[in-house]
Each structure stands twice: as C-alpha cells, then as structure tokens.
C-alpha cells in the first residue's frame, strides 16, 4: 500500500473490523532512552498482544550501545514486564521477540546506517516485511537532521512503488519558529509530507479524542460553547514528578516549550475549533490550524504570563530536592519548570473569553484537564446568604487521571432554607466502559504503521504554535529571573497574581 492509497480498514462500512497493520519493520532510534523503555516498547508489546501487528512484524533498535540482539530483547523484556498495559503472555512475547534485532552505532556514522540498511533488507527476505519501513526518531532534537540525512544517504529513505517509508518525529519539533522551519526543510528534502508523522502523544489519548465527540456528537453542549455563556477556559497540565533523569533534554527547553507549545495548544485547539466538515485528517487539521491562527497574546506579557522553578520541598511525605540540585542542572539555570500564559482568540465565538494555560512539575498532584468556567446566571432570585457558597458553573474534561467529565452546578442543600451550593455530576470512563483505554502510544504507533495521519499535527500547526510561544519565550529570556516555588505546592505566586489581576482564581489542583 502506498502512503496515499485509501486504507480499506478505514472504510466506514468496515468499521467493526479491527485496524491491523500490514507487513513492516519499525526502526527505533533512541531505544535506550526513557521514552522507549517506559512507553514505546510496552506499547508495541500491547499492540502485539491485541493482535494488531502483522505476523512478520520486526522491530529494529538502533543506539550507541555495545549490545547484541539478545541484549536488546532482554532490555525490551524488562520494559514490557514493568510497563505494559495488557497482561504478559509468554507466547505473544516469544513471537514478538523473534522479530527484534539490534544495530549498534552512532548517529553520525555512515557505516552504522549501511549496516542498518542491510539488516532491514535481510528482514524483508526472512520475515516478509515487504520493504515497508517506519523510522521512529525518539532522540534528542539536535540529532533529527543528522539521522534524517543518514537515512537518505544510506538509501533507507528511498521507497519503491510498492513499499512505503514513514518517519516519526518526537516533539518538540524545533525550539522556536525558525528552527521548526529549518527542521521541516531538512526532513522534507528526504520525506514527502504524507510520510512525516510529528508526534504529540496527547492526541493519542482517548480523553483528548473525546473532546471532539463530546462537542460534535451531542446536542446540549455546543449551544453554550461560546462567549455568550463561557466566562473563561482553564487548561491545566500539572505533574507531581520532577524532571527525572532528563536534565540533558529539559534544561534550556523548559515547561512552555516542553508542553505548552504542543500538548496544551492542541487541547486549546480541540476545545475552541469549529466543527470540521468531516473527520478526515485534512478537515480536522485545517480547523485546528484556523483556530491557532486566531490565537492572540495580550499586549503586556508581564501581566499575562508567569513562570517558576521548583525549589526543594515535600511530596507525598518524601523530601525532594529543587530543580537546581538535580543532577546535570547548572546552578545558574533559569529554565522554568512551571509556566502559565493567558491567551485570547480573535473569533466571533470566543472574543473576550480568556484561555488560561498552565503547566508545572512537582506540583501537589498530577492532573490534566480542560475546564470551561461559565458566567454567573444573569439574575439570582435567591438571597445573597443563600448563594454565598455558590461558585461558577463549570464543565471539566478530565484528561487524566480519573478520566471523565464533570459538570459542576449549584444545588439546593437539603433542609428548610434555600441554601445553594456547588455539586458535581460525573461521568467516569472506568464506570461506563468495561474496556480500559489503550495507551496513547499504542494508538499512535498503530496509526503510523497503518499510515493514518489525523492524530499527528501537520507543519502548519507546529509553526502556528511557535508563533504564539516565541514572543513569550523572548519576553522571559530578556527578564532572565525565574520565581521559585515549593515542591509539592501549587506553583509560583506570580501565577495566582496573574489570575487575580483578572478577578479570577485557578481551579484547585
Ligand atoms: C511529555 C513531556 O511530552 O509529556 C514530559 O516531555 C511530561 O515532560 C510528559 O512529563 C507527560 O505525559 P503524560 O502522558 O504523563 O501526561
């Protein structure tokens, strides 16, 4: 199947058939990294366990390690045992591991790429992988261009008429608009757009996909999804973890580039966009790009942004060190581990409705959610004392954990008075569906192998997101200083002050 051929498994008439990948090799660069161990290798096993990989499926690991195939299989085995979502089955593992190979090498070593080319050709013959290769670049962004060029030089990127090549690029795609454009040019010299899969794993999450289902498959939400009813929107991605062993990646990148440019702006786009003409990848991505192009930063960024860096503190009863004490972080680092920004959208639907985005590491708990906070009722027939405890209505899409949707509204407290207080009405995935949701990476890796692009941002979205973020980064770079916040808390005071200036408060974490 070529990249552009329609995929018969996507035909609506066949929607009850599972989507299964055809013959192929997946080459994983950066196989020794954290992401590969915790997410990618387990997701590949989970796909195999669900019967969604073809019989001859082959996985080739490439890294700068003196490993043989057996070492690679052992590392993958441990990763799968520890992190896979689905139960471990010996027969599935044995079958999968037979197709696992390792090629040692440096990214700038042409000889290693020649060896890789020979290895995958050999797999075409021995395992019937059909000359179809997906290259997954789970590597530091500074190596993206080197690896892409090596793939071209070694002939690995060259497809024939009956085979496909795809390249998967982990975020962040560039570190600003200019570098994203340069990287795009480099990748485009080797791969056509339809072969490029830019990963934003949030789009692979069921709860994120459900934003569109909630909005466009139902009647009751869309009529109030606009400036006439919504006071403001809060998009939160709070983490309780620190940077772990990722100092090399994280320092100099920071929270805004790490997750606002991609995950949070994608959540904003799905929440704010208009209904697409269809759910084809082009139509959905066009609507997302349209709304991102309407996003505007307030004029005074010192009033509309906040950032911070975690200091030592207590988390879950454990004393934890501050960012500057983490291994590999220079004492002088001003990289932010918390970022908040207020955005506005120049459209008829959203004019005057601020979107507040915040993310931070080492906060009191892990939660990702999108909350639409509604205006107060235009008139209250109840006395002020009766409604003292009444807040604003809210619709909260909980991405994780406790995946689901909560509607918050006022209700009469049982008793003789007319006291009204906030209550929650909950939909929880765990209670409504028996099947547990696939991990984001299961969905995305399968989509790559099938060649299904809707859940991958296209270049236009990436560039529009950098256009939004670049002025914020420049503003912060000029000021240098970064506020400290206590680990295990709610983030820097500056973020609360930013909301207070607008007469609002963040939702409690
Ligand atoms: C990644 C970021 O994209 O997302 C990490 O680079 C972050 O810093 C991670 O920890 C969070 O992912 P999830 O799926 O656990 O919310």
Short mmCIF file of C-alpha atoms and ligand atoms in Angstrom, two decimals:
data_model
loop_
_atom_site.label_atom_id
_atom_site.label_comp_id
_atom_site.label_asym_id
_atom_site.label_seq_id
_atom_site.Cartn_x
_atom_site.Cartn_y
_atom_site.Cartn_z
CA UNK A 1 0.00 0.00 0.00
CA UNK A 2 1.35 3.46 -0.81
CA UNK A 3 1.04 6.44 1.51
CA UNK A 4 -1.78 7.95 -0.49
CA UNK A 5 -3.81 4.81 -1.15
CA UNK A 6 -7.12 4.67 0.70
CA UNK A 7 -6.95 2.32 3.62
CA UNK A 8 -9.77 -0.23 3.30
CA UNK A 9 -9.78 -0.74 7.05
CA UNK A 10 -10.88 2.89 7.46
CA UNK A 11 -13.93 2.44 5.28
CA UNK A 12 -16.95 3.18 7.49
CA UNK A 13 -18.64 0.04 6.21
CA UNK A 14 -15.82 -1.98 7.73
CA UNK A 15 -15.62 -0.13 10.99
CA UNK A 16 -16.20 -3.20 13.12
CA UNK A 17 -13.05 -4.80 11.74
CA UNK A 18 -10.00 -4.15 13.91
CA UNK A 19 -7.45 -1.89 12.29
CA UNK A 20 -4.42 -4.10 11.75
CA UNK A 21 -1.00 -3.06 10.47
CA UNK A 22 0.36 -4.66 7.30
CA UNK A 23 3.87 -6.15 6.89
CA UNK A 24 6.59 -3.76 8.04
CA UNK A 25 9.72 -3.03 10.01
CA UNK A 26 9.76 -0.41 12.76
CA UNK A 27 13.20 1.05 13.34
CA UNK A 28 13.51 2.69 16.72
CA UNK A 29 16.26 5.28 17.18
CA UNK A 30 16.99 6.12 20.80
CA UNK A 31 15.96 2.73 22.02
CA UNK A 32 17.93 3.12 25.26
CA UNK A 33 16.02 6.24 26.30
CA UNK A 34 13.37 6.68 28.95
CA UNK A 35 10.51 7.10 26.49
CA UNK A 36 11.39 3.94 24.67
CA UNK A 37 11.59 1.88 27.87
CA UNK A 38 8.50 3.28 29.57
CA UNK A 39 6.18 3.89 26.65
CA UNK A 40 7.26 2.74 23.19
CA UNK A 41 8.42 -0.84 23.81
CA UNK A 42 5.46 -1.58 26.13
CA UNK A 43 3.05 -0.08 23.57
CA UNK A 44 4.50 -2.29 20.81
CA UNK A 45 4.00 -5.33 23.02
CA UNK A 46 0.42 -4.24 23.83
CA UNK A 47 -0.32 -3.95 20.11
CA UNK A 48 1.09 -7.44 19.56
CA UNK A 49 -0.98 -8.72 22.46
CA UNK A 50 -4.13 -7.25 20.91
CA UNK A 51 -3.32 -8.99 17.63
CA UNK A 52 -2.87 -5.72 15.75
CA UNK A 53 0.64 -6.34 14.39
CA UNK A 54 1.30 -8.49 11.31
CA UNK A 55 2.85 -11.96 11.77
CA UNK A 56 6.31 -10.99 10.41
CA UNK A 57 6.42 -7.63 12.25
CA UNK A 58 10.03 -6.70 13.01
CA UNK A 59 11.46 -4.17 15.41
CA UNK A 60 14.99 -2.91 14.95
CA UNK A 61 16.64 -1.00 17.77
CA UNK A 62 19.44 1.41 16.90
CA UNK A 63 21.60 3.02 19.60
CA UNK A 64 25.13 3.74 20.71
CA UNK A 65 25.47 0.59 22.83
CA UNK A 66 27.59 -2.45 22.55
CA UNK A 67 24.56 -4.76 22.54
CA UNK A 68 23.65 -7.81 20.51
CA UNK A 69 20.11 -8.88 19.59
CA UNK A 70 19.80 -10.84 22.81
CA UNK A 71 20.74 -7.84 25.00
CA UNK A 72 18.14 -5.75 23.22
CA UNK A 73 15.48 -8.42 23.70
CA UNK A 74 16.33 -8.64 27.39
CA UNK A 75 16.02 -4.86 27.89
CA UNK A 76 12.74 -4.86 25.97
CA UNK A 77 11.50 -7.81 28.02
CA UNK A 78 12.13 -5.94 31.26
CA UNK A 79 10.46 -2.80 29.91
CA UNK A 80 7.41 -4.79 28.82
CA UNK A 81 7.17 -6.70 32.10
CA UNK A 82 7.30 -3.46 34.03
CA UNK A 83 5.26 -1.07 31.92
CA UNK A 84 2.93 -2.89 29.52
CA UNK A 85 -0.78 -2.18 29.94
CA UNK A 86 -2.03 -5.61 28.97
CA UNK A 87 -1.19 -8.88 30.77
CA UNK A 88 2.08 -10.59 29.93
CA UNK A 89 1.68 -13.61 27.67
CA UNK A 90 4.68 -15.80 27.03
CA UNK A 91 3.55 -16.85 23.53
CA UNK A 92 2.98 -13.26 22.41
CA UNK A 93 6.33 -12.18 23.78
CA UNK A 94 8.21 -15.08 22.16
CA UNK A 95 6.67 -14.32 18.82
CA UNK A 96 7.38 -10.60 19.07
CA UNK A 97 10.94 -11.02 20.33
CA UNK A 98 11.85 -13.32 17.43
CA UNK A 99 11.44 -10.26 15.21
CA UNK A 100 13.57 -7.98 17.41
CA UNK A 101 17.04 -7.00 16.20
CA UNK A 102 19.67 -4.55 17.28
CA UNK A 103 22.09 -2.47 15.24
CA UNK A 104 24.76 -0.62 17.25
CA UNK A 105 26.00 2.73 16.03
CA UNK A 106 26.46 6.47 16.31
CA UNK A 107 24.05 8.79 14.53
CA UNK A 108 26.89 10.32 12.53
CA UNK A 109 28.46 7.03 11.45
CA UNK A 110 27.64 6.20 7.81
CA UNK A 111 28.89 2.63 8.33
CA UNK A 112 26.29 2.03 11.05
CA UNK A 113 23.50 3.19 8.72
CA UNK A 114 24.80 0.92 5.95
CA UNK A 115 24.64 -1.95 8.44
CA UNK A 116 21.10 -0.89 9.33
CA UNK A 117 20.12 -0.88 5.67
CA UNK A 118 21.46 -4.40 5.27
CA UNK A 119 19.67 -5.57 8.41
CA UNK A 120 16.23 -4.34 7.28
CA UNK A 121 16.69 -5.77 3.78
CA UNK A 122 17.53 -9.07 5.36
CA UNK A 123 14.28 -8.86 7.35
CA UNK A 124 12.33 -8.25 4.15
CA UNK A 125 13.55 -11.60 2.95
CA UNK A 126 13.47 -13.59 6.16
CA UNK A 127 10.25 -12.17 7.67
CA UNK A 128 8.33 -10.88 4.65
CA UNK A 129 8.21 -7.26 5.79
CA UNK A 130 7.65 -6.10 2.23
CA UNK A 131 10.19 -3.25 2.15
CA UNK A 132 7.92 -1.11 4.36
CA UNK A 133 9.87 0.83 6.97
CA UNK A 134 8.86 3.25 9.71
CA UNK A 135 11.70 5.18 11.35
CA UNK A 136 10.88 6.39 14.85
CA UNK A 137 13.16 9.21 16.00
CA UNK A 138 12.92 9.08 19.77
CA UNK A 139 16.15 11.02 20.09
CA UNK A 140 17.30 14.46 21.25
CA UNK A 141 16.06 17.07 18.75
CA UNK A 142 19.63 18.10 17.88
CA UNK A 143 20.07 14.75 16.10
CA UNK A 144 16.90 14.88 13.96
CA UNK A 145 18.65 16.37 10.96
CA UNK A 146 21.73 14.10 11.17
CA UNK A 147 19.60 10.97 11.30
CA UNK A 148 17.30 12.12 8.50
CA UNK A 149 20.30 12.83 6.29
CA UNK A 150 21.83 9.46 7.11
CA UNK A 151 18.58 7.74 6.17
CA UNK A 152 18.78 9.43 2.80
CA UNK A 153 22.47 8.76 2.21
CA UNK A 154 22.19 5.06 3.05
CA UNK A 155 19.22 4.65 0.70
CA UNK A 156 16.96 3.67 3.60
CA UNK A 157 14.57 6.52 2.90
CA UNK A 158 14.10 5.55 -0.73
CA UNK A 159 10.80 3.86 -1.39
CA UNK A 160 9.85 1.77 -4.34
CA UNK A 161 6.46 1.81 -5.98
CA UNK A 162 5.05 -0.94 -3.81
CA UNK A 163 6.50 -0.06 -0.48
CA UNK A 164 6.30 2.83 1.95
CA UNK A 165 8.67 4.80 4.19
CA UNK A 166 7.48 6.82 7.17
CA UNK A 167 9.37 8.91 9.66
CA UNK A 168 8.09 9.63 13.15
CA UNK A 169 9.48 12.67 14.91
CA UNK A 170 9.05 13.15 18.64
CA UNK A 171 8.23 16.58 19.98
CA UNK A 172 9.38 19.27 20.39
CA UNK A 173 9.58 19.88 16.66
CA UNK A 174 12.18 22.67 16.77
CA UNK A 175 12.69 25.03 19.70
CA UNK A 176 11.19 28.10 18.04
CA UNK A 177 9.54 29.03 14.76
CA UNK A 178 12.79 29.42 12.86
CA UNK A 179 14.30 26.11 13.94
CA UNK A 180 10.98 24.33 13.29
CA UNK A 181 11.01 25.67 9.72
CA UNK A 182 14.63 24.66 9.23
CA UNK A 183 13.97 21.19 10.57
CA UNK A 184 10.95 20.89 8.34
CA UNK A 185 13.06 21.79 5.30
CA UNK A 186 15.62 19.14 6.20
CA UNK A 187 13.04 16.43 6.75
CA UNK A 188 11.22 17.45 3.56
CA UNK A 189 14.34 17.05 1.49
CA UNK A 190 14.12 13.36 2.34
CA UNK A 191 10.47 12.56 3.02
CA UNK A 192 7.24 13.86 1.45
CA UNK A 193 4.73 15.45 3.84
CA UNK A 194 2.44 12.42 3.86
CA UNK A 195 5.31 10.29 5.17
CA UNK A 196 6.09 12.59 8.09
CA UNK A 197 4.38 11.82 11.41
CA UNK A 198 5.00 14.51 14.04
CA UNK A 199 4.16 13.06 17.40
CA UNK A 200 2.14 14.83 20.04
CA UNK A 201 1.17 11.94 22.27
CA UNK A 202 -1.70 13.89 23.85
CA UNK A 203 -3.62 13.45 20.61
CA UNK A 204 -3.40 9.68 21.09
CA UNK A 205 -5.20 9.86 24.43
CA UNK A 206 -8.80 8.66 24.39
CA UNK A 207 -9.90 11.53 26.60
CA UNK A 208 -8.41 14.06 24.21
CA UNK A 209 -10.14 12.49 21.22
CA UNK A 210 -13.32 12.55 23.27
CA UNK A 211 -13.31 16.35 23.30
CA UNK A 212 -14.50 16.27 19.69
CA UNK A 213 -17.02 13.51 20.42
CA UNK A 214 -18.45 15.46 23.35
CA UNK A 215 -18.75 18.64 21.34
CA UNK A 216 -19.91 17.40 17.98
CA UNK A 217 -21.84 14.18 18.65
CA UNK A 218 -24.17 15.78 21.17
CA UNK A 219 -26.83 18.46 21.20
CA UNK A 220 -26.61 20.00 24.62
CA UNK A 221 -23.05 21.31 24.84
CA UNK A 222 -22.43 23.19 21.61
CA UNK A 223 -25.13 25.88 22.13
CA UNK A 224 -23.39 27.09 25.30
CA UNK A 225 -19.83 26.61 23.97
CA UNK A 226 -19.19 30.26 23.24
CA UNK A 227 -18.70 33.77 24.59
CA UNK A 228 -22.38 34.18 25.47
CA UNK A 229 -22.06 31.59 28.24
CA UNK A 230 -18.39 30.85 28.86
CA UNK A 231 -16.56 33.25 31.17
CA UNK A 232 -13.11 31.76 30.63
CA UNK A 233 -11.33 28.47 29.97
CA UNK A 234 -8.58 26.91 32.09
CA UNK A 235 -6.29 24.29 30.62
CA UNK A 236 -4.12 22.62 33.23
CA UNK A 237 -1.40 20.02 32.99
CA UNK A 238 0.02 19.56 36.48
CA UNK A 239 2.59 16.91 37.28
CA UNK A 240 3.81 15.70 40.63
CA UNK A 241 7.08 14.38 39.22
CA UNK A 242 10.28 16.37 38.68
CA UNK A 243 12.46 16.17 35.60
CA UNK A 244 13.75 12.69 36.50
CA UNK A 245 16.89 11.83 34.58
CA UNK A 246 16.08 14.20 31.72
CA UNK A 247 18.32 17.13 32.63
CA UNK A 248 20.07 16.99 29.26
CA UNK A 249 16.82 17.38 27.39
CA UNK A 250 14.92 19.64 29.74
CA UNK A 251 17.37 22.35 30.73
CA UNK A 252 17.17 25.22 28.28
CA UNK A 253 13.86 23.88 26.95
CA UNK A 254 11.59 24.45 29.93
CA UNK A 255 7.92 23.85 30.62
CA UNK A 256 6.49 26.10 27.93
CA UNK A 257 8.43 24.55 25.05
CA UNK A 258 8.09 21.08 26.53
CA UNK A 259 4.32 21.01 26.81
CA UNK A 260 2.53 24.32 26.13
CA UNK A 261 3.74 24.61 22.54
CA UNK A 262 2.36 21.16 21.79
CA UNK A 263 0.06 19.37 24.27
CA UNK A 264 -1.70 22.40 25.74
CA UNK A 265 -2.13 24.30 22.49
CA UNK A 266 -3.52 21.15 20.91
CA UNK A 267 -6.01 20.89 23.78
CA UNK A 268 -6.90 24.53 23.21
CA UNK A 269 -7.37 23.92 19.50
CA UNK A 270 -9.69 20.95 20.03
CA UNK A 271 -11.70 22.85 22.63
CA UNK A 272 -12.04 26.05 20.63
CA UNK A 273 -12.16 24.95 16.98
CA UNK A 274 -15.25 24.96 14.78
CA UNK A 275 -16.87 21.76 13.59
CA UNK A 276 -14.81 20.26 10.76
CA UNK A 277 -16.58 19.43 7.51
CA UNK A 278 -15.64 15.77 8.07
CA UNK A 279 -13.29 13.79 10.26
CA UNK A 280 -10.75 13.37 7.50
CA UNK A 281 -7.27 14.31 8.57
CA UNK A 282 -7.25 17.33 6.27
CA UNK A 283 -10.54 18.72 7.56
CA UNK A 284 -9.69 18.30 11.26
CA UNK A 285 -6.19 19.67 10.88
CA UNK A 286 -7.46 22.63 8.86
CA UNK A 287 -9.87 23.62 11.65
CA UNK A 288 -7.14 23.30 14.25
CA UNK A 289 -4.82 25.45 12.18
CA UNK A 290 -7.56 28.03 11.70
CA UNK A 291 -8.18 28.45 15.42
CA UNK A 292 -4.44 28.51 16.22
CA UNK A 293 -4.04 31.31 13.72
CA UNK A 294 -6.71 33.28 15.63
CA UNK A 295 -4.94 32.96 18.97
CA UNK A 296 -3.53 36.24 20.24
CA UNK A 297 -1.24 37.10 23.11
CA UNK A 298 -2.24 40.02 25.33
CA UNK A 299 -0.15 43.17 24.77
CA UNK A 300 1.61 43.23 28.13
CA UNK A 301 3.25 39.88 28.64
CA UNK A 302 4.47 40.74 32.12
CA UNK A 303 0.81 40.79 33.19
CA UNK A 304 -0.32 37.80 31.13
CA UNK A 305 2.37 35.21 31.82
CA UNK A 306 4.06 33.64 34.85
CA UNK A 307 6.83 31.16 35.29
CA UNK A 308 8.63 29.41 38.08
CA UNK A 309 11.22 26.81 39.01
CA UNK A 310 10.67 24.20 41.68
CA UNK A 311 12.59 24.55 44.91
CA UNK A 312 13.09 21.81 47.49
CA UNK A 313 10.00 20.68 49.36
CA UNK A 314 7.93 17.71 50.42
CA UNK A 315 6.00 15.48 48.11
CA UNK A 316 3.90 12.56 49.28
CA UNK A 317 5.74 12.56 52.62
CA UNK A 318 9.15 12.48 50.92
CA UNK A 319 11.67 15.29 50.95
CA UNK A 320 12.56 16.24 47.38
CA UNK A 321 15.30 18.47 46.05
CA UNK A 322 14.90 21.59 43.98
CA UNK A 323 15.49 21.89 40.23
CA UNK A 324 18.92 23.46 40.70
CA UNK A 325 20.01 20.49 42.82
CA UNK A 326 19.00 17.95 40.17
CA UNK A 327 21.90 16.10 38.60
CA UNK A 328 23.16 17.80 35.45
CA UNK A 329 21.44 21.15 36.05
CA UNK A 330 23.77 24.17 36.22
CA UNK A 331 23.41 26.37 39.30
CA UNK A 332 22.78 29.36 37.08
CA UNK A 333 19.88 27.78 35.18
CA UNK A 334 16.80 29.95 34.70
CA UNK A 335 14.84 27.25 32.90
CA UNK A 336 11.22 27.25 34.04
CA UNK A 337 9.52 24.11 35.32
CA UNK A 338 6.19 25.94 35.63
CA UNK A 339 4.61 28.17 33.02
CA UNK A 340 1.29 29.95 32.78
CA UNK A 341 0.02 32.08 29.95
CA UNK A 342 -3.18 33.91 29.14
CA UNK A 343 -4.35 33.75 25.53
CA UNK A 344 -7.19 35.32 23.64
CA UNK A 345 -8.91 34.17 20.49
CA UNK A 346 -9.95 36.59 17.80
CA UNK A 347 -13.13 34.96 16.63
CA UNK A 348 -16.84 35.62 16.91
CA UNK A 349 -17.27 32.57 19.13
CA UNK A 350 -14.51 33.44 21.61
CA UNK A 351 -13.98 37.21 21.55
CA UNK A 352 -13.35 38.38 25.12
CA UNK A 353 -13.05 34.86 26.59
CA UNK A 354 -9.56 34.34 28.01
CA UNK A 355 -7.94 30.93 27.81
CA UNK A 356 -5.54 30.38 30.72
CA UNK A 357 -2.95 27.66 30.20
CA UNK A 358 -0.72 26.38 32.99
CA UNK A 359 1.67 23.51 33.45
CA UNK A 360 4.19 22.63 36.10
CA UNK A 361 6.33 19.90 37.53
CA UNK A 362 6.50 18.91 41.19
CA UNK A 363 3.07 20.29 41.97
CA UNK A 364 0.78 18.87 44.63
CA UNK A 365 -0.78 16.30 42.32
CA UNK A 366 -0.97 15.02 38.77
CA UNK A 367 -3.94 16.28 36.81
CA UNK A 368 -4.61 17.29 33.23
CA UNK A 369 -7.96 18.90 32.48
CA UNK A 370 -9.77 21.41 30.35
CA UNK A 371 -12.33 23.42 32.30
CA UNK A 372 -14.94 25.68 30.77
CA UNK A 373 -15.96 28.06 33.53
CA UNK A 374 -19.34 29.64 32.84
CA UNK A 375 -20.65 33.11 33.58
CA UNK A 376 -22.82 33.66 36.63
CA UNK A 377 -26.54 33.40 36.00
CA UNK A 378 -27.69 36.81 34.75
CA UNK A 379 -30.13 37.12 37.61
CA UNK A 380 -30.36 35.42 41.01
CA UNK A 381 -33.81 35.33 42.62
CA UNK A 382 -32.20 33.89 45.79
CA UNK A 383 -30.86 35.92 48.67
CA UNK A 384 -27.17 36.64 48.91
CA UNK A 385 -26.78 34.50 52.01
CA UNK A 386 -28.42 31.56 50.24
CA UNK A 387 -25.94 31.72 47.37
CA UNK A 388 -22.81 32.62 49.34
CA UNK A 389 -21.25 29.21 48.64
CA UNK A 390 -22.25 29.10 45.00
CA UNK A 391 -19.41 29.33 42.52
CA UNK A 392 -19.49 29.43 38.74
CA UNK A 393 -20.86 26.51 36.76
CA UNK A 394 -18.12 24.53 35.07
CA UNK A 395 -17.71 21.72 32.60
CA UNK A 396 -14.46 19.88 33.19
CA UNK A 397 -12.95 17.41 30.75
CA UNK A 398 -10.55 15.34 32.81
CA UNK A 399 -7.80 14.04 30.54
CA UNK A 400 -6.07 12.19 33.37
CA UNK A 401 -6.18 10.65 35.91
CA UNK A 402 -9.81 9.69 36.75
CA UNK A 403 -10.59 10.12 33.06
CA UNK A 404 -14.03 11.52 32.50
CA UNK A 405 -16.20 14.60 32.51
CA UNK A 406 -17.59 16.59 35.41
CA UNK A 407 -20.35 19.15 35.32
CA UNK A 408 -20.34 21.47 38.30
CA UNK A 409 -23.50 23.36 39.17
CA UNK A 410 -25.45 24.73 42.10
CA UNK A 411 -27.94 22.62 44.00
CA UNK A 412 -30.21 23.19 46.95
CA UNK A 413 -28.78 21.90 50.19
CA UNK A 414 -31.41 19.64 51.80
CA UNK A 415 -33.15 21.44 54.63
CA UNK A 416 -35.67 24.14 55.28
CA UNK A 417 -33.71 27.08 53.87
CA UNK A 418 -32.96 27.75 50.20
CA UNK A 419 -29.20 27.48 50.58
CA UNK A 420 -27.47 26.65 47.28
CA UNK A 421 -24.07 25.06 46.93
CA UNK A 422 -21.89 23.60 44.18
CA UNK A 423 -22.21 19.90 43.41
CA UNK A 424 -20.60 17.66 40.78
CA UNK A 425 -22.16 15.35 38.24
CA UNK A 426 -19.59 12.86 36.97
CA UNK A 427 -19.02 10.64 34.00
CA UNK A 428 -16.10 8.26 34.61
CA UNK A 429 -14.66 6.13 31.83
CA UNK A 430 -13.91 3.35 34.32
CA UNK A 431 -17.59 3.07 35.26
CA UNK A 432 -19.17 3.41 31.85
CA UNK A 433 -16.89 1.20 29.77
CA UNK A 434 -15.55 -2.22 30.63
CA UNK A 435 -12.53 -1.97 28.32
CA UNK A 436 -9.56 0.01 29.58
CA UNK A 437 -8.34 2.72 27.23
CA UNK A 438 -5.30 1.97 25.08
CA UNK A 439 -2.21 3.99 25.92
CA UNK A 440 -1.68 6.99 23.66
CA UNK A 441 1.43 5.44 22.13
CA UNK A 442 -0.41 2.24 21.23
CA UNK A 443 -2.84 4.23 19.16
CA UNK A 444 -0.20 6.43 17.58
CA UNK A 445 2.26 3.68 16.69
CA UNK A 446 -0.57 1.69 15.12
CA UNK A 447 -1.65 4.77 13.13
CA UNK A 448 1.91 5.20 11.84
CA UNK A 449 2.12 1.57 10.75
CA UNK A 450 -1.28 1.81 9.06
CA UNK A 451 -0.50 5.24 7.59
CA UNK A 452 -3.38 7.09 9.22
CA UNK A 453 -2.43 10.74 9.89
CA UNK A 454 -5.34 12.61 11.60
CA UNK A 455 -3.82 12.40 15.08
CA UNK A 456 -0.50 13.90 14.03
CA UNK A 457 -0.10 17.67 13.86
CA UNK A 458 0.93 18.93 10.50
CA UNK A 459 3.67 21.51 9.99
CA UNK A 460 1.27 24.44 9.84
CA UNK A 461 0.00 23.71 13.36
CA UNK A 462 3.54 23.34 14.66
CA UNK A 463 4.55 26.69 13.17
CA UNK A 464 1.43 28.47 14.39
CA UNK A 465 2.11 27.18 17.90
CA UNK A 466 5.66 28.51 17.82
CA UNK A 467 4.35 31.83 16.55
CA UNK A 468 2.23 32.03 19.71
CA UNK A 469 5.00 30.97 22.05
CA UNK A 470 8.07 32.72 20.61
CA UNK A 471 7.20 36.21 21.98
CA UNK A 472 6.61 34.70 25.43
CA UNK A 473 10.00 32.98 25.34
CA UNK A 474 11.66 36.21 24.19
CA UNK A 475 9.94 38.13 26.96
CA UNK A 476 11.17 35.64 29.57
CA UNK A 477 14.68 35.50 28.09
CA UNK A 478 15.01 39.28 28.46
CA UNK A 479 13.97 39.15 32.10
CA UNK A 480 16.11 36.10 32.96
CA UNK A 481 14.80 35.84 36.54
CA UNK A 482 12.61 32.93 37.42
CA UNK A 483 10.47 32.70 40.55
CA UNK A 484 10.96 29.74 42.90
CA UNK A 485 8.01 27.67 44.11
CA UNK A 486 7.90 24.95 46.71
CA UNK A 487 7.79 21.36 45.52
CA UNK A 488 4.51 19.73 46.45
CA UNK A 489 2.62 23.04 46.27
CA UNK A 490 0.50 24.89 43.74
CA UNK A 491 3.10 26.75 41.71
CA UNK A 492 4.56 30.26 41.87
CA UNK A 493 2.69 33.18 43.44
CA UNK A 494 3.07 35.02 40.14
CA UNK A 495 0.60 32.61 38.52
CA UNK A 496 -2.04 33.36 41.18
CA UNK A 497 -1.38 37.07 40.82
CA UNK A 498 -1.85 36.79 37.07
CA UNK A 499 -5.34 35.38 37.63
CA UNK A 500 -6.13 37.78 40.46
CA UNK A 501 -5.49 40.73 38.14
CA UNK A 502 -8.41 39.45 36.08
CA UNK A 503 -10.53 38.85 39.20
CA UNK A 504 -10.26 35.09 38.78
CA UNK A 505 -8.65 32.12 40.53
CA UNK A 506 -7.14 28.90 39.27
CA UNK A 507 -9.15 25.77 39.85
CA UNK A 508 -7.85 23.89 42.85
CA UNK A 509 -5.32 21.19 41.95
C1 LIG B 1 5.99 14.80 27.68
C2 LIG B 1 6.88 15.82 28.35
O1 LIG B 1 5.65 15.23 26.39
O2 LIG B 1 4.82 14.62 28.44
C3 LIG B 1 7.18 15.42 29.78
O3 LIG B 1 8.09 15.93 27.63
C4 LIG B 1 5.91 15.11 30.53
O4 LIG B 1 7.92 16.44 30.44
C5 LIG B 1 5.05 14.13 29.74
O5 LIG B 1 6.25 14.56 31.79
C6 LIG B 1 3.71 13.89 30.42
O6 LIG B 1 2.98 12.94 29.71
P1 LIG B 1 1.69 12.28 30.33
O7 LIG B 1 1.13 11.44 29.25
O8 LIG B 1 2.14 11.50 31.54
O9 LIG B 1 0.79 13.40 30.75
#
